[in-house]
Amino acid sequence: MENDNWVNKPGKAQKSLKLRKMMKCLGEQLQIGDMVPLPDSPVTKDYRASVCSSRAGDTGNIEEAESSLRKSGALNYEEARALLGRYEYQKGNIEAALHVFEGIDVASVTTKMKVTLAKRARIQKRHSQKYDTPPMSIHAVSLLLEAVFLKAKSLQALGRFKEAAQSCTVILDIVESSLPEGLPENFGADCKLQETLSNAVELLPQLWILADAPKEAIMSYRRALLRQWNLDVQTNAKIKKEFAIFLLYSGNEYNPPSLRFQMDSSFVPRTNIEEAILLLMILLRKVTLQIIEWDPSIFDHLSYALSISGGLWALANQVEELLPRNIDLCERHHILALCYYGEGDNFTALNLLRKLLSSAEDPTCVPGLLLASRICGENLECAEDGINFARRAIESLQGRCNHLMGVANYVLGLSLSAQSRTAMTDSERVRMQSETLQSLESAGRLTKMNDSNVIYHLCVENAEQRKLDTALHYARCFVELEGESTLKGWMLLARVLSAQKKFPEAETIIDAAVDQSGKWDQGALLRTKAKLQIAQGKVKNAIGTYVQLLADLQIQRKSFGLEENLKKEKDFNRTMEMETWHDLAFIYIKSSQWQDAEFCISKSEAISCYSASRLYIAGLLHQSKGLHKAALTDYTNALAVDPSHVPSLISTAVVLRQLGNHSPATLISYLRGALRLDWMNVAAWHNLGLIYKEEGSAMEAAECFETAWFLEESEPIEPFK
């Protein structure tokens, strides 16, 4: 029963009296059935000595111990050890504390603790005292659970992580089984119960990670976040962040959370990355709502997660929602530009970079200058701007990082290469091509030939300038640097060999690449193989290869039919299938098999009826049948879909010449337009020569025929890039 005198008599003398009564409890009041040692046992002596040495400066602990006695009037064996273990732990005597904690038989009082917690919750929930007295005081429960937690901390300090995690789990199991609906609000506010529970919830997954038990760590993180533990906002945010980091960088894939924790309309993550993104986006939203403080690392991890998962639009949306005080304006523009560029919206990305690089913001921002130059290098109309951006970056990098200087020379080379294609004269083109190689070679030296992008473009540039031996050297360097694991390298090597007319060797390379690649990665390789077979006159073999490719694409489409997150892969496969039907149609047109060609075109139309390449192939079929006006309609429609479709520009000029009702200037304009887009197109040069010849311009015609012959002698089966 409760001792009212302990509550009503104040003063230091009364505290000493209380302490003496506590000592008496150890020696006289405890019964044999409670497994308590004799009054002169080591535990009692250690406890008495510890309390006596601490009573002058630790009255708070004594008062807490007293509160545990108010209902029972006694301090039992487990509570005595809990107090003694705490004192030893606070002194730094970890091994001694662990020895004391290990003497506590938690199992013997677990039922009492569960009943006490359950009754306490019912009383607090209904604000009534009309219930049976619980078997223990809430302070005694708090004291014992704290002892279990400190035992876990002691085991952690001694490197016994698995045992520490198991000890921590005991706390959560007791509380969870007692309160299956979660802790009521302010539960245990009058003692250390909530603090102990919060610490245990936070510590448990860390212990499983240290114990090299990742699956248990995942379950502990989810248990911490999906159960009602009354964690404070900052602790909850910390656990979410740690869990997201573990999911992102642990290197393993784990099962998604159980659906029983989800509401009917809620999003259920299917992978580690999705679950991490969900957690980080929740944290970022709380930052926006000012529920938690701004933590830059949350955004850094979210940026990484969305980047590797292809969610750059989502990242852009998150950046736009950030408050100005959380992100610098220049950084905002740079990150948004990266997102839009990654999603293929180069126009928006470049506009953002122009704002970033204006005099009002940061005109010397090297990353922004490099990205702007890279984007411009991919657009013939902006090539000159790309050159200016790259040179500004080089000027800003003087005397600084060699690697970044190499990157600056690399993007300068890309822009110079793009501008060389629009050169008005041959001398200007040759000069710019020479500057392109100089910039790329400088980039190679500065990056110590370890940047695969630089080596790749060195190969492509040399190949397009028909320096094929040098291009072959760089192609082999690229394959070696990529560890013979990239299809891009094998394709490039095969194309260079095809330009050297080494078709059997190129086909052998493609076969080796097919053997080393996965089933779903063989599409481009098989298409290249078919073209190599056509170049060798193996038309039947090529048709067989195309049929194999189409069969693989159909199987792949059925396999991925229900996967919503494979949209890009499915779009790529649909384009591959359509172009394969076009290749087959072209073979049948060449051999005058009109019905087979029409079948292939119909299959292509079922995939996309608004395709410039499909309309072009339909035009070839009509042209081969002598239906020139129908062919001209097809080519015109193709150019309406894609004004830069080079084959349609050339074929339009050819058909107009055959019809004979257009001026030579009109025909030349079509062919010159094609050459501006593809300076190395053999058909464009040849047909331009024919027009000049008919017009009596022998010198111009000879130059065109000579260029066409030179290019045809070293023409690859596919463009180098």
XYZ file of C-alpha atoms in Angstrom:
721
model
C 0.000 0.000 0.000
C 1.040 3.577 -0.504
C 2.908 5.127 2.444
C 1.365 8.570 2.941
C 4.086 9.653 5.397
C 6.639 9.514 2.581
C 4.629 11.987 0.604
C 3.708 14.423 3.373
C 7.029 14.940 5.214
C 9.422 17.241 3.358
C 13.097 18.051 3.939
C 16.539 16.520 3.653
C 16.142 14.535 6.853
C 13.033 12.957 5.406
C 14.993 11.978 2.246
C 17.553 10.226 4.426
C 14.744 8.421 6.213
C 13.343 7.343 2.884
C 16.752 6.115 1.798
C 17.126 4.118 4.971
C 13.754 2.550 4.346
C 14.929 1.640 0.839
C 17.952 -0.069 2.313
C 15.725 -1.870 4.775
C 13.607 -3.037 1.865
C 16.637 -4.738 0.373
C 17.508 -6.610 3.559
C 14.247 -7.194 5.377
C 11.094 -6.719 3.315
C 11.925 -8.746 0.170
C 10.723 -12.312 0.194
C 12.542 -15.481 -0.881
C 10.027 -16.030 -3.655
C 11.341 -12.848 -5.364
C 14.812 -14.416 -5.726
C 16.465 -11.661 -3.600
C 19.926 -12.274 -2.029
C 20.601 -11.987 1.716
C 21.138 -8.499 3.169
C 24.908 -8.978 3.217
C 25.130 -10.376 -0.328
C 27.380 -8.634 -2.889
C 24.425 -7.172 -4.772
C 22.956 -5.589 -1.624
C 26.336 -4.308 -0.508
C 27.132 -2.886 -3.948
C 23.759 -1.293 -4.162
C 24.002 0.191 -0.637
C 27.480 1.542 -1.339
C 26.425 3.048 -4.656
C 23.389 4.756 -3.190
C 25.285 6.091 -0.199
C 28.057 7.518 -2.347
C 25.554 9.179 -4.648
C 22.902 10.516 -2.277
C 24.536 13.918 -1.843
C 24.443 14.816 -5.548
C 21.884 12.456 -7.033
C 18.686 13.187 -5.174
C 16.779 13.070 -8.488
C 17.524 9.375 -8.886
C 16.547 8.733 -5.278
C 13.238 10.508 -5.757
C 12.551 8.402 -8.841
C 13.347 5.264 -6.879
C 11.005 6.449 -4.112
C 8.183 6.892 -6.588
C 8.558 3.251 -7.564
C 7.958 2.311 -3.928
C 4.858 4.371 -3.304
C 2.502 1.713 -4.514
C 4.346 -1.385 -3.359
C 6.182 0.035 -0.372
C 9.235 -2.031 -1.377
C 12.115 -2.101 -3.857
C 12.400 -5.585 -5.328
C 15.475 -7.353 -6.627
C 15.110 -6.341 -10.331
C 14.575 -2.669 -9.474
C 17.605 -2.677 -7.181
C 19.767 -4.073 -9.924
C 18.302 -1.588 -12.409
C 19.353 1.339 -10.204
C 22.767 -0.117 -9.463
C 23.383 -0.830 -13.148
C 22.425 2.705 -14.064
C 24.925 4.136 -11.591
C 27.698 1.935 -12.928
C 26.848 2.876 -16.511
C 26.844 6.583 -15.700
C 30.268 6.202 -14.096
C 31.582 4.594 -17.294
C 32.001 1.144 -15.745
C 30.477 -0.582 -18.774
C 31.470 -4.149 -17.944
C 30.367 -3.789 -14.313
C 27.061 -2.275 -15.436
C 26.507 -5.123 -17.887
C 27.231 -7.656 -15.140
C 24.546 -6.048 -12.982
C 22.018 -5.785 -15.830
C 22.489 -9.444 -16.781
C 21.300 -10.390 -13.289
C 17.867 -8.913 -13.972
C 15.290 -11.569 -14.854
C 13.155 -9.482 -17.228
C 11.102 -12.499 -18.269
C 9.813 -12.948 -14.718
C 8.293 -9.471 -14.624
C 7.344 -9.095 -18.295
C 3.720 -10.080 -17.704
C 3.402 -7.593 -14.832
C 4.876 -4.832 -16.973
C 2.477 -5.589 -19.844
C -0.537 -5.569 -17.535
C 0.624 -2.330 -15.928
C 1.098 -0.607 -19.289
C -2.262 -1.813 -20.586
C -4.143 -0.667 -17.453
C -2.303 2.645 -17.444
C -3.398 3.224 -21.041
C -7.045 2.446 -20.271
C -7.032 4.770 -17.270
C -5.451 7.583 -19.268
C -7.728 7.031 -22.236
C -10.957 7.149 -20.180
C -9.756 9.634 -17.558
C -11.032 7.388 -14.782
C -9.471 5.772 -11.721
C -12.082 3.012 -11.312
C -9.779 0.165 -12.210
C -7.880 -2.460 -10.298
C -4.502 -1.405 -8.995
C -1.827 -2.474 -11.501
C 0.730 -5.039 -10.314
C 3.568 -2.509 -10.708
C 3.942 1.243 -10.672
C 4.592 2.978 -13.967
C 7.851 4.227 -12.484
C 8.996 0.690 -11.786
C 8.193 -0.287 -15.396
C 10.096 2.741 -16.645
C 13.078 1.846 -14.445
C 13.232 -1.743 -15.712
C 12.824 -0.802 -19.379
C 15.587 1.773 -18.961
C 17.773 -1.000 -17.528
C 17.126 -3.138 -20.609
C 18.033 -0.187 -22.842
C 21.233 0.562 -20.924
C 22.111 -3.115 -21.188
C 21.801 -2.783 -24.978
C 24.023 0.303 -24.916
C 26.589 -1.564 -22.815
C 26.604 -4.494 -25.241
C 26.994 -2.039 -28.128
C 29.984 -0.418 -26.436
C 31.561 -3.875 -26.060
C 30.990 -4.732 -29.741
C 28.299 -7.359 -29.090
C 25.874 -5.836 -31.583
C 23.509 -8.760 -32.176
C 22.929 -9.236 -28.434
C 22.431 -5.500 -28.089
C 19.788 -5.545 -30.840
C 18.007 -8.459 -29.204
C 17.970 -6.597 -25.886
C 16.562 -3.494 -27.567
C 13.887 -5.599 -29.262
C 12.636 -6.745 -25.845
C 11.595 -3.177 -25.020
C 9.626 -2.751 -28.233
C 8.002 -6.162 -27.914
C 6.778 -5.444 -24.386
C 5.343 -2.049 -25.262
C 3.876 -3.153 -28.592
C 2.122 -6.238 -27.170
C 0.775 -4.164 -24.278
C -0.453 -1.332 -26.455
C -1.281 -2.826 -29.899
C -3.019 0.365 -31.015
C -0.021 2.475 -30.133
C 0.854 4.731 -27.260
C -1.768 7.262 -26.145
C -0.692 10.879 -26.292
C 1.558 11.981 -23.398
C 1.781 8.391 -22.198
C 4.517 8.067 -19.552
C 5.163 11.788 -19.480
C 5.642 11.680 -15.710
C 8.607 9.284 -15.967
C 11.418 8.341 -18.373
C 9.349 5.720 -20.197
C 8.802 7.777 -23.375
C 12.446 8.833 -23.502
C 13.632 5.228 -23.114
C 11.207 3.996 -25.751
C 12.211 6.694 -28.269
C 15.881 5.911 -27.747
C 15.272 2.180 -28.237
C 13.252 2.716 -31.418
C 16.022 4.896 -32.857
C 18.882 2.619 -31.778
C 17.528 -0.775 -32.871
C 18.046 -0.491 -36.678
C 21.532 0.936 -36.135
C 22.423 -2.106 -34.036
C 21.195 -4.505 -36.726
C 23.300 -2.661 -39.308
C 26.352 -2.986 -37.064
C 25.518 -6.680 -36.630
C 25.523 -7.070 -40.449
C 21.857 -8.032 -40.489
C 20.370 -5.765 -43.190
C 16.985 -7.495 -43.399
C 16.454 -7.074 -39.660
C 17.532 -3.443 -39.983
C 14.930 -2.864 -42.713
C 12.193 -4.413 -40.570
C 13.273 -2.315 -37.590
C 13.166 0.902 -39.613
C 9.699 0.076 -40.912
C 8.565 -0.903 -37.431
C 9.798 2.437 -36.133
C 7.912 4.403 -38.775
C 4.733 2.370 -39.127
C 3.935 1.993 -35.416
C 2.662 4.679 -33.063
C 5.577 5.296 -30.681
C 4.846 8.983 -29.942
C 8.215 9.978 -31.365
C 8.924 13.683 -31.518
C 9.096 15.308 -34.951
C 12.886 15.573 -35.101
C 13.454 11.953 -34.041
C 10.939 10.738 -36.609
C 12.640 12.808 -39.320
C 16.059 11.495 -38.316
C 14.874 7.873 -38.594
C 13.283 8.541 -41.998
C 16.495 10.083 -43.295
C 18.701 7.260 -41.970
C 16.350 4.674 -43.459
C 16.379 6.383 -46.870
C 20.176 6.530 -46.864
C 20.376 2.837 -45.978
C 17.963 1.929 -48.792
C 19.924 3.978 -51.313
C 23.441 2.853 -50.526
C 23.227 -0.565 -48.852
C 23.743 -2.330 -52.175
C 20.958 -4.887 -51.715
C 17.323 -5.113 -52.754
C 14.724 -5.938 -50.125
C 11.046 -6.838 -50.157
C 8.629 -3.886 -50.181
C 6.633 -3.135 -47.024
C 3.673 -5.366 -46.275
C 0.410 -4.220 -47.835
C -1.373 -4.553 -44.516
C 0.290 -1.307 -43.457
C -1.086 0.570 -46.470
C -4.360 2.364 -47.000
C -6.408 1.418 -50.040
C -5.417 4.423 -52.157
C -1.867 4.905 -50.926
C 1.272 4.438 -52.997
C 3.161 1.214 -52.325
C 6.875 1.404 -53.201
C 8.137 -1.598 -55.138
C 11.902 -1.099 -54.867
C 14.500 0.294 -52.481
C 14.834 3.408 -54.624
C 11.096 4.098 -54.661
C 10.842 3.658 -50.900
C 13.814 5.964 -50.325
C 12.368 8.594 -52.667
C 9.035 8.446 -50.836
C 10.734 8.990 -47.466
C 12.896 11.850 -48.725
C 9.985 13.588 -50.440
C 7.996 13.401 -47.200
C 10.911 15.013 -45.375
C 11.269 17.711 -48.008
C 7.572 18.502 -47.794
C 7.908 18.855 -44.012
C 10.764 21.287 -44.599
C 8.571 23.301 -46.962
C 5.785 23.369 -44.357
C 8.378 24.403 -41.732
C 7.632 21.360 -39.592
C 11.319 20.429 -39.489
C 14.455 22.457 -40.088
C 16.141 22.668 -43.496
C 18.702 19.906 -44.030
C 20.635 20.226 -47.341
C 21.613 16.547 -47.253
C 17.943 15.546 -47.676
C 17.831 17.317 -51.009
C 21.235 15.906 -52.026
C 20.107 12.327 -51.406
C 16.760 12.945 -53.135
C 18.560 14.398 -56.163
C 20.692 11.294 -56.413
C 17.744 8.925 -55.992
C 15.581 10.654 -58.612
C 18.510 10.951 -61.028
C 19.323 7.243 -61.025
C 15.647 6.300 -61.273
C 14.863 8.599 -64.202
C 12.642 10.914 -62.173
C 14.130 14.223 -63.268
C 10.736 15.854 -63.827
C 9.853 15.028 -60.239
C 13.174 16.475 -59.079
C 12.491 19.675 -61.001
C 9.112 19.974 -59.290
C 10.747 19.516 -55.893
C 13.332 22.213 -56.666
C 10.630 24.655 -57.733
C 8.776 24.071 -54.447
C 11.825 24.887 -52.304
C 11.654 28.203 -50.508
C 14.164 30.886 -51.561
C 15.843 30.773 -48.152
C 16.608 27.078 -48.637
C 18.291 27.237 -52.041
C 20.342 29.868 -53.793
C 18.876 31.269 -57.030
C 21.953 30.308 -59.065
C 21.879 26.779 -57.692
C 18.162 26.555 -58.456
C 18.707 27.533 -62.098
C 21.622 25.110 -62.466
C 19.764 22.116 -60.999
C 16.634 22.848 -63.020
C 18.728 23.103 -66.178
C 20.261 19.704 -65.438
C 16.796 18.217 -64.911
C 15.345 19.594 -68.133
C 18.451 18.614 -70.078
C 18.258 15.095 -68.675
C 14.623 14.859 -69.808
C 15.474 16.089 -73.312
C 14.057 19.612 -73.029
C 17.217 21.359 -74.210
C 15.429 24.602 -75.059
C 14.211 25.195 -71.496
C 17.523 24.046 -70.053
C 19.475 26.483 -72.203
C 17.183 29.388 -71.309
C 17.716 28.681 -67.609
C 21.468 28.582 -68.129
C 21.407 31.895 -69.982
C 19.739 33.414 -66.907
C 22.304 31.784 -64.655
C 25.221 33.040 -66.768
C 23.895 36.582 -67.138
C 25.773 39.457 -65.548
C 23.026 39.745 -62.922
C 23.709 36.257 -61.507
C 26.943 34.268 -62.038
C 28.590 34.805 -65.451
C 31.687 32.790 -64.445
C 29.857 29.691 -63.158
C 32.013 26.947 -64.681
C 29.482 24.070 -64.362
C 26.834 26.257 -65.990
C 29.178 27.282 -68.811
C 30.157 23.678 -69.490
C 26.557 22.461 -69.565
C 25.456 25.349 -71.785
C 28.279 24.591 -74.223
C 27.354 20.904 -74.229
C 23.726 21.684 -75.059
C 24.698 24.098 -77.814
C 27.061 21.505 -79.272
C 24.042 19.264 -79.875
C 22.198 21.954 -81.855
C 23.634 23.229 -85.138
C 21.835 26.561 -84.749
C 23.481 27.257 -81.373
C 26.969 25.946 -82.136
C 28.555 29.407 -82.120
C 27.096 30.162 -78.688
C 28.477 26.833 -77.504
C 31.955 27.850 -78.614
C 31.672 31.129 -76.691
C 30.463 29.381 -73.523
C 33.319 26.871 -73.683
C 35.946 29.565 -74.174
C 34.549 31.514 -71.213
C 34.873 28.366 -69.119
C 38.475 27.849 -70.270
C 39.279 31.447 -69.361
C 37.752 31.005 -65.891
C 39.694 27.767 -65.338
C 43.171 29.094 -66.108
C 45.584 27.772 -63.490
C 42.922 25.671 -61.794
C 41.689 22.078 -62.146
C 43.228 20.221 -65.109
C 40.363 17.768 -65.309
C 37.764 20.535 -65.609
C 39.983 22.220 -68.172
C 39.896 18.946 -70.081
C 36.106 18.896 -69.925
C 36.007 22.493 -71.164
C 38.167 21.569 -74.165
C 35.929 18.567 -74.753
C 32.699 20.614 -74.959
C 34.544 23.183 -77.089
C 35.396 20.374 -79.501
C 31.747 19.318 -79.661
C 30.593 22.843 -80.520
C 33.350 23.286 -83.107
C 32.369 19.986 -84.697
C 28.736 21.081 -84.874
C 29.635 24.432 -86.408
C 31.913 22.789 -88.991
C 28.856 21.069 -90.475
C 27.302 24.443 -91.272
C 30.442 25.940 -92.826
C 29.773 27.723 -96.118
C 33.122 26.889 -97.754
C 35.388 23.876 -97.793
C 38.328 25.875 -96.438
C 36.278 27.048 -93.460
C 35.090 23.499 -92.838
C 38.631 22.109 -92.923
C 39.834 24.802 -90.531
C 37.080 24.116 -88.024
C 37.562 20.355 -88.267
C 41.244 20.867 -87.468
C 40.345 23.015 -84.435
C 37.879 20.336 -83.342
C 40.566 17.654 -83.289
C 42.982 19.982 -81.484
C 40.420 20.671 -78.753
C 39.523 17.001 -78.322
C 43.177 15.949 -78.254
C 43.874 18.589 -75.599
C 40.933 17.234 -73.631
C 42.404 13.743 -73.916
C 45.787 14.873 -72.584
C 44.304 16.861 -69.713
C 42.088 13.946 -68.658
C 44.991 11.482 -69.087
C 42.923 9.513 -71.625
C 40.713 8.218 -68.823
C 37.497 9.967 -69.892
C 35.490 7.613 -72.090
C 33.378 10.480 -73.515
C 36.480 12.234 -74.797
C 37.869 9.058 -76.361
C 34.504 8.253 -77.951
C 34.273 11.635 -79.656
C 37.923 11.504 -80.699
C 37.049 8.287 -82.493
C 33.894 9.726 -84.079
C 35.576 12.930 -85.220
C 38.506 11.099 -86.792
C 36.111 8.664 -88.446
C 33.944 11.454 -89.903
C 37.087 13.116 -91.248
C 37.921 9.693 -92.727
C 41.057 9.217 -90.651
C 39.979 5.643 -90.175
C 43.198 4.115 -88.813
C 43.287 6.699 -86.026
C 39.565 6.219 -85.445
C 40.069 2.458 -85.147
C 42.761 3.030 -82.512
C 40.451 5.217 -80.429
C 37.554 2.772 -80.863
C 39.666 -0.019 -79.407
C 40.806 2.268 -76.583
C 37.168 3.078 -75.831
C 36.169 -0.606 -75.707
C 39.120 -1.388 -73.440
C 38.399 1.556 -71.134
C 34.753 0.520 -70.813
C 35.823 -3.004 -69.859
C 34.334 -4.560 -73.007
C 30.949 -4.219 -71.339
C 29.318 -1.435 -73.340
C 27.333 -2.017 -76.514
C 28.162 1.519 -77.580
C 31.842 0.602 -77.875
C 31.224 -2.598 -79.848
C 28.891 -0.763 -82.242
C 31.403 2.011 -82.800
C 34.206 -0.469 -83.470
C 32.055 -2.393 -85.962
C 31.083 0.813 -87.800
C 34.691 1.910 -88.167
C 35.608 -1.535 -89.511
C 32.689 -1.352 -91.959
C 33.988 2.000 -93.211
C 37.267 0.199 -93.929
C 35.189 -2.416 -95.803
C 36.209 -5.111 -93.325
C 32.698 -6.513 -93.157
C 33.496 -10.077 -91.969
C 35.644 -8.732 -89.126
C 32.919 -6.255 -88.163
C 30.327 -9.065 -88.139
C 32.588 -11.127 -85.881
C 32.755 -8.190 -83.462
C 28.958 -7.923 -83.427
C 28.585 -11.681 -82.848
C 30.939 -11.439 -79.865
C 28.925 -8.543 -78.496
C 25.683 -10.518 -78.914
C 27.167 -13.421 -76.962
C 28.174 -11.113 -74.096
C 24.952 -9.101 -73.903
C 21.601 -9.878 -72.356
C 18.637 -11.036 -74.404
C 16.868 -7.669 -74.240
C 19.994 -5.682 -75.197
C 20.606 -7.345 -78.552
C 18.211 -5.344 -80.737
C 20.647 -2.727 -82.064
C 23.352 -5.374 -82.438
C 21.143 -7.646 -84.549
C 20.076 -4.749 -86.762
C 23.712 -3.822 -87.355
C 24.524 -7.456 -88.089
C 21.780 -7.585 -90.726
C 23.184 -4.488 -92.433
C 26.657 -6.047 -92.443
C 25.199 -9.171 -94.042
C 23.528 -7.046 -96.744
C 26.848 -5.308 -97.415
C 28.375 -8.757 -98.016
C 25.541 -9.797 -100.338
C 23.999 -12.205 -97.799
C 20.462 -10.924 -98.274
C 18.708 -14.126 -97.132
C 20.842 -14.221 -93.973
C 19.983 -10.583 -93.338
C 16.253 -11.311 -93.645
C 16.661 -14.145 -91.154
C 18.444 -11.824 -88.721
C 15.667 -9.226 -89.041
C 13.030 -11.918 -88.390
C 14.929 -12.986 -85.261
C 15.037 -9.357 -84.111
C 11.288 -8.908 -84.629
C 10.554 -12.109 -82.701
C 12.696 -10.937 -79.783
C 10.959 -7.554 -79.754
C 7.508 -9.158 -79.673
C 8.479 -11.428 -76.769
C 9.956 -8.469 -74.933
C 6.810 -6.397 -75.478
C 4.644 -9.141 -73.993
C 7.006 -9.586 -71.056
C 7.024 -5.879 -70.201
C 3.411 -5.204 -71.113
C 2.292 -4.626 -67.513
C 5.293 -2.645 -66.346
C 4.378 1.035 -66.196
C 7.884 2.113 -65.209
C 9.409 0.807 -68.452
C 7.908 3.452 -70.728
C 11.242 4.594 -72.157
C 12.311 1.020 -72.867
C 8.994 0.262 -74.551
C 9.183 3.433 -76.675
C 12.712 2.502 -77.743
C 11.596 -1.020 -78.656
C 8.630 0.264 -80.662
C 10.956 2.550 -82.617
C 13.363 -0.346 -83.155
C 10.527 -2.565 -84.403
C 9.277 0.123 -86.777
C 12.730 0.740 -88.248
C 13.238 -3.003 -88.658
C 10.070 -3.227 -90.742
C 11.405 -0.324 -92.825
C 14.718 -2.135 -93.388
C 12.848 -5.228 -94.555
C 10.612 -3.137 -96.806
C 13.702 -1.546 -98.370
C 15.130 -5.022 -99.146
C 11.867 -6.084 -100.808
C 11.644 -2.821 -102.773
C 15.154 -3.398 -104.132
C 14.147 -6.869 -105.291
C 10.773 -5.629 -106.659
C 8.754 -7.739 -104.207
C 5.986 -5.155 -103.937
C 3.518 -7.238 -101.938
C 6.064 -8.091 -99.242
C 7.154 -4.460 -99.094
C 3.546 -3.312 -98.673
C 3.049 -5.817 -95.851
C 6.098 -4.444 -94.005
C 4.880 -0.874 -94.461
C 1.451 -1.801 -93.093
C 3.069 -3.349 -90.015
C 5.039 -0.133 -89.520
C 1.912 1.990 -89.920
C 0.232 0.002 -87.133
C 3.021 1.156 -84.806
C 3.042 4.821 -85.885
C 1.184 6.398 -88.794
C 2.940 9.758 -88.302
C 6.498 8.617 -88.899
C 8.725 10.465 -91.357
C 10.727 7.317 -92.056
C 7.538 5.302 -92.781
C 6.279 7.946 -95.202
C 9.715 7.979 -96.832
C 9.679 4.184 -97.343
C 6.146 4.431 -98.784
C 7.475 7.069 -101.169
C 10.317 4.759 -102.250
C 7.777 2.029 -102.998
C 5.687 4.359 -105.163
C 8.790 5.709 -106.865
C 9.986 2.178 -107.669
C 6.598 1.481 -109.266
C 6.932 4.629 -111.383
C 4.249 6.510 -109.416
C 6.277 9.705 -109.072
C 3.443 12.022 -108.036
C 2.356 9.640 -105.272
C 5.970 9.353 -104.191
C 6.294 13.151 -104.112
C 3.218 13.352 -101.884
C 4.763 10.838 -99.486
C 8.063 12.743 -99.344
C 6.259 16.047 -98.811
C 4.273 14.526 -95.944
C 7.463 13.119 -94.444
C 9.037 16.593 -94.467
C 5.902 18.021 -92.887
C 6.420 15.597 -90.006
C 10.193 16.151 -89.838
C 11.620 19.042 -91.912
C 15.152 17.780 -91.214
C 14.607 14.253 -92.577
C 17.598 14.025 -94.910
C 16.507 11.008 -97.050
C 13.191 12.739 -97.828
C 14.965 15.966 -98.832
C 17.176 14.037 -101.274
C 14.331 11.921 -102.679
C 12.160 15.016 -103.155
C 14.875 16.535 -105.345
C 15.242 13.254 -107.272
C 11.480 12.949 -107.981
C 11.168 16.623 -108.966
C 14.062 16.114 -111.380
C 12.309 13.056 -112.837
C 9.057 14.978 -113.231
C 10.996 17.811 -114.917
C 8.679 20.643 -113.904
C 10.902 22.459 -111.381
C 13.889 24.723 -111.792
C 17.425 23.459 -111.040
C 17.676 26.070 -108.271
C 14.790 24.390 -106.446
C 16.416 20.979 -106.738
C 19.774 22.358 -105.586
C 18.127 24.002 -102.561
C 16.764 20.626 -101.419
C 20.126 18.921 -101.836
C 22.085 21.735 -100.188
C 19.642 21.584 -97.283
C 20.349 17.885 -96.943
C 24.103 18.496 -96.981
C 23.822 21.166 -94.305
C 22.301 18.489 -92.079
C 24.544 15.643 -93.260
C 27.626 16.873 -95.071
C 28.842 13.304 -95.673
C 25.745 11.992 -97.445
C 26.859 10.205 -100.622
C 23.462 10.303 -102.341
C 23.150 14.065 -101.860
C 26.570 14.739 -103.402
C 25.907 12.367 -106.311
C 22.528 13.878 -107.221
C 23.921 17.390 -106.856
C 26.615 16.432 -109.337
C 23.985 15.177 -111.792
C 22.113 18.493 -111.650
C 25.301 20.523 -112.157
C 26.199 18.260 -115.070
C 22.820 18.829 -116.732
C 23.281 22.564 -116.231
C 26.686 22.456 -117.888
C 28.657 23.289 -114.740
C 31.335 20.685 -115.360
C 33.743 21.832 -112.656
C 31.093 21.863 -109.906
C 29.777 18.521 -111.123
C 33.263 16.990 -111.048
C 33.824 18.219 -107.487
C 30.503 16.718 -106.383
C 31.212 13.366 -108.041
C 34.698 13.277 -106.576
C 33.375 13.977 -103.075
C 30.656 11.343 -103.501
C 33.221 8.759 -104.643
C 35.582 9.575 -101.757
C 32.804 9.315 -99.194
C 31.369 6.129 -100.688
C 34.754 4.408 -100.484
C 34.769 4.951 -96.726
C 31.032 4.991 -95.955
C 30.020 3.000 -92.841
C 26.914 0.822 -92.815
C 25.460 3.162 -90.177
C 26.385 6.703 -89.068
C 29.329 6.698 -86.667
C 27.172 8.276 -83.953
